[in-house]
Tab-separated table of C-alpha atoms and ligand atoms in Angstrom:
chain	number	residue	atom	x	y	z
R	30	MET	CA	68.062	67.471	125.919
R	31	PHE	CA	69.038	69.441	128.990
R	32	LEU	CA	70.542	68.424	132.288
R	33	VAL	CA	68.683	69.805	135.312
R	34	ARG	CA	68.968	69.600	139.068
R	35	LEU	CA	65.894	69.542	141.311
R	36	LEU	CA	66.057	69.801	145.075
R	37	TYR	CA	63.059	69.301	147.363
R	38	ALA	CA	62.260	68.762	151.022
R	39	SER	CA	59.314	66.869	152.482
R	40	LYS	CA	57.910	65.624	155.775
R	41	ALA	CA	57.552	61.949	156.592
R	42	SER	CA	53.879	60.903	156.795
R	43	ALA	CA	52.449	60.405	160.250
R	44	ASP	CA	52.410	56.632	159.721
R	45	PHE	CA	55.845	56.504	158.058
R	46	ASN	CA	57.965	53.712	159.423
R	47	PHE	CA	61.742	53.762	158.989
R	48	SER	CA	61.551	50.177	157.682
R	49	GLN	CA	59.809	51.554	154.541
R	50	ILE	CA	63.041	53.231	153.489
R	51	ASP	CA	64.350	49.990	151.937
R	52	SER	CA	61.390	49.815	149.556
R	53	ILE	CA	61.838	53.519	148.646
R	54	LEU	CA	65.536	53.037	147.911
R	55	GLU	CA	64.869	49.846	145.959
R	56	SER	CA	62.430	51.677	143.642
R	57	ALA	CA	64.682	54.723	143.428
R	58	VAL	CA	67.803	52.788	142.441
R	59	LYS	CA	65.911	50.556	139.966
R	60	ASN	CA	64.135	53.469	138.241
R	61	ASN	CA	66.979	55.951	138.432
R	62	ILE	CA	69.464	53.609	136.767
R	63	LYS	CA	66.940	53.059	133.978
R	64	ASN	CA	66.338	56.818	133.631
R	65	GLU	CA	69.984	57.835	134.142
R	66	ILE	CA	69.012	59.957	137.120
R	67	THR	CA	71.591	60.528	139.838
R	68	GLY	CA	71.254	62.161	143.225
R	69	MET	CA	71.240	61.998	146.956
R	70	LEU	CA	68.590	61.442	149.635
R	71	SER	CA	68.990	62.364	153.297
R	72	ILE	CA	66.448	61.481	155.955
R	73	ASN	CA	65.808	61.451	159.665
R	74	HIS	CA	62.630	60.254	161.354
R	75	LYS	CA	60.767	63.451	160.332
R	76	PHE	CA	62.175	64.926	157.128
R	77	PHE	CA	63.399	64.008	153.656
R	78	LEU	CA	65.782	66.078	151.524
R	79	GLN	CA	66.483	64.844	148.009
R	80	CYS	CA	68.437	66.058	144.987
R	81	LEU	CA	67.657	64.643	141.521
R	82	GLU	CA	69.917	65.287	138.527
R	83	GLY	CA	69.359	64.182	134.952
R	84	GLU	CA	67.608	64.850	131.666
R	85	ARG	CA	64.877	67.441	132.202
R	86	SER	CA	61.807	65.398	131.219
R	87	LYS	CA	63.035	62.359	133.189
R	88	VAL	CA	63.684	64.403	136.317
R	89	ASN	CA	60.275	66.077	135.975
R	90	GLN	CA	58.456	62.752	135.493
R	91	THR	CA	60.268	61.160	138.425
R	92	PHE	CA	59.509	64.129	140.655
R	93	GLN	CA	55.813	63.981	139.697
R	94	LYS	CA	55.695	60.354	140.905
R	95	ILE	CA	57.596	61.177	144.095
R	96	ALA	CA	55.402	64.205	144.868
R	97	VAL	CA	52.207	62.091	145.081
R	98	ASP	CA	53.793	59.316	147.149
R	99	SER	CA	51.754	58.890	150.335
R	100	ARG	CA	54.854	58.093	152.399
R	101	HIS	CA	55.586	61.799	152.682
R	102	THR	CA	53.741	65.143	152.697
R	103	ASP	CA	54.443	68.875	152.241
R	104	VAL	CA	56.694	68.188	149.251
R	105	THR	CA	58.400	71.552	148.649
R	106	ILE	CA	60.706	72.388	145.743
R	107	LEU	CA	63.746	74.292	147.060
R	108	HIS	CA	65.718	74.649	143.852
R	109	TYR	CA	65.363	73.833	140.159
R	110	ASP	CA	67.905	74.818	137.500
R	111	SER	CA	69.710	73.786	134.346
R	112	ILE	CA	73.193	72.460	135.052
R	113	ASP	CA	76.291	71.793	132.969
R	114	THR	CA	77.596	68.881	135.004
R	115	ARG	CA	76.304	66.473	137.626
R	116	GLU	CA	77.604	66.522	141.191
R	117	PHE	CA	76.268	63.079	142.167
R	118	SER	CA	77.277	61.169	139.032
R	119	ASP	CA	78.483	58.206	141.112
R	120	TRP	CA	75.104	57.718	142.826
R	121	SER	CA	71.882	56.360	141.298
R	122	MET	CA	70.576	57.487	144.705
R	123	GLY	CA	73.116	58.161	147.446
R	124	PHE	CA	71.548	57.709	150.855
R	125	SER	CA	72.324	59.297	154.161
R	126	SER	CA	70.363	58.359	157.252
R	127	GLN	CA	71.001	61.196	159.683
R	128	LYS	CA	73.105	60.113	162.628
R	129	GLY	CA	75.221	61.619	165.405
R	130	ALA	CA	78.291	61.926	163.229
R	131	HIS	CA	76.337	64.227	160.871
R	132	GLN	CA	75.364	66.773	163.501
R	133	GLY	CA	78.509	68.843	162.878
R	134	ILE	CA	77.740	68.902	159.136
R	135	ASN	CA	74.119	69.963	159.851
R	136	LEU	CA	75.339	72.724	162.156
R	137	LYS	CA	77.778	73.998	159.525
R	138	HIS	CA	74.935	74.529	157.037
R	139	SER	CA	71.990	75.453	159.248
R	140	VAL	CA	70.975	77.132	162.485
R	141	SER	CA	70.808	73.827	164.358
R	142	SER	CA	72.661	70.522	164.475
R	143	ILE	CA	69.253	68.847	164.119
R	144	PHE	CA	68.421	68.061	160.474
R	145	ASN	CA	65.438	70.196	159.355
R	146	PRO	CA	65.538	71.212	155.665
R	147	PHE	CA	62.414	73.361	156.172
R	148	GLU	CA	64.561	75.761	158.194
R	149	MET	CA	67.286	75.981	155.541
R	150	SER	CA	67.707	77.796	152.226
R	151	GLY	CA	67.912	75.786	149.009
R	152	ALA	CA	71.607	76.721	148.691
R	153	SER	CA	72.340	75.484	152.222
R	154	CYS	CA	70.398	72.262	151.621
R	155	TYR	CA	72.381	71.598	148.458
R	156	ALA	CA	75.701	72.282	150.212
R	157	LEU	CA	74.622	69.959	153.040
R	158	LEU	CA	73.856	67.105	150.610
R	159	LEU	CA	77.219	67.573	148.881
R	160	GLU	CA	79.052	67.380	152.189
R	161	LEU	CA	77.010	64.401	153.391
R	162	SER	CA	77.802	62.553	150.158
R	163	LYS	CA	81.531	63.132	150.754
R	164	ALA	CA	81.178	62.002	154.384
R	165	ILE	CA	79.409	58.749	153.516
R	166	SER	CA	81.862	58.044	150.684
R	167	SER	CA	84.709	58.079	153.169
R	168	GLU	CA	82.938	56.055	155.896
B	21	LIG	P1	57.832	49.873	142.236
B	21	LIG	O1	59.276	50.249	142.277
B	21	LIG	O2	57.487	48.592	141.582
B	21	LIG	O3	57.243	49.893	143.726
B	21	LIG	C1	58.070	49.346	144.720
B	21	LIG	C2	57.386	49.226	146.034
B	21	LIG	O4	57.052	50.505	146.559
B	21	LIG	C3	56.128	48.408	145.981
B	21	LIG	O5	56.215	47.473	147.037
B	21	LIG	C4	55.017	49.388	146.250
B	21	LIG	O6	54.004	48.841	147.052
B	21	LIG	C5	55.707	50.464	147.021
B	21	LIG	N1	55.109	51.749	146.743
B	21	LIG	C6	55.122	52.386	145.562
B	21	LIG	N2	54.468	53.554	145.673
B	21	LIG	C7	54.050	53.641	146.964
B	21	LIG	C8	53.321	54.618	147.702
B	21	LIG	N3	52.885	55.730	147.098
B	21	LIG	N4	53.076	54.392	149.012
B	21	LIG	C9	53.483	53.245	149.604
B	21	LIG	N5	54.175	52.292	148.949
B	21	LIG	C10	54.450	52.480	147.657
B	21	LIG	N6	61.263	56.775	142.910
B	21	LIG	C11	62.165	56.912	141.907
B	21	LIG	O7	61.952	56.352	140.825
B	21	LIG	N7	63.306	57.634	142.075
B	21	LIG	C12	63.603	58.275	143.231
B	21	LIG	O8	64.665	58.908	143.341
B	21	LIG	C13	62.671	58.182	144.297
B	21	LIG	N8	62.892	58.811	145.482
B	21	LIG	C14	61.927	58.781	146.454
B	21	LIG	C15	62.109	59.526	147.612
B	21	LIG	C16	61.127	59.546	148.597
B	21	LIG	C17	61.322	60.377	149.839
B	21	LIG	C18	59.941	58.800	148.433
B	21	LIG	C19	58.868	58.804	149.494
B	21	LIG	C20	59.755	58.036	147.272
B	21	LIG	C21	60.725	58.008	146.283
B	21	LIG	N9	60.581	57.270	145.109
B	21	LIG	C22	61.496	57.391	144.097
B	21	LIG	C23	59.459	56.329	144.949
B	21	LIG	C24	58.360	56.935	144.110
B	21	LIG	O9	57.563	57.787	144.888
B	21	LIG	C25	57.460	55.822	143.542
B	21	LIG	O10	56.966	55.019	144.590
B	21	LIG	C26	58.252	54.939	142.603
B	21	LIG	O11	58.933	55.732	141.641
B	21	LIG	C27	57.283	53.962	141.924
B	21	LIG	O12	58.090	53.159	141.141
B	21	LIG	P2	57.449	51.940	140.377
B	21	LIG	O13	56.204	52.430	139.672
B	21	LIG	O14	58.521	51.343	139.537
B	21	LIG	O15	56.983	50.994	141.537
């Protein structure tokens, strides 16, 4: 049994409506608690960036379900590795909806204050999620 971390980015489907996020988070929290998966999801109206941590087969199975979800497209793995410890152990799925207060954090980790994980390296995306998780914990 190995712990792994998977990081991916995706684009919201053309017909994606922000109100669908509640149903996504509901499924994520329900399933992730059951599967002991932890992580973080950041979104704006165009892009998703998600980190999943947990037992390798459970992370892989969860990602396979997520990858075929019609609510997003262009699902692109940015990073996958074995890990010794979790970074998001407090979150069955931490959630950050991009807002004005996060622009400084985006700018710190990317070329623009506008959230676009497709213009960022995997390492920068991971660092961004870590910092967003700290920011929302203290809000
Ligand atoms: P349920 O939880 O019973 O489904 C819940 C609701 O979601 C139902 O109302 C159903 O109609 C709706 N739904 C399910 N699949 C779709 C779909 N393809 N298109 C439109 N509506 C749908 N799942 C996780 O388990 N963990 C995660 O961390 C996670 N993160 C996600 C991140 C993103 C960006 C997206 C788009 C989806 C994510 N999901 C996650 C959801 C995942 O894709 C599956 O929908 C979910 O795992 C199915 O769970 P379930 O079989 O228990 O269905």
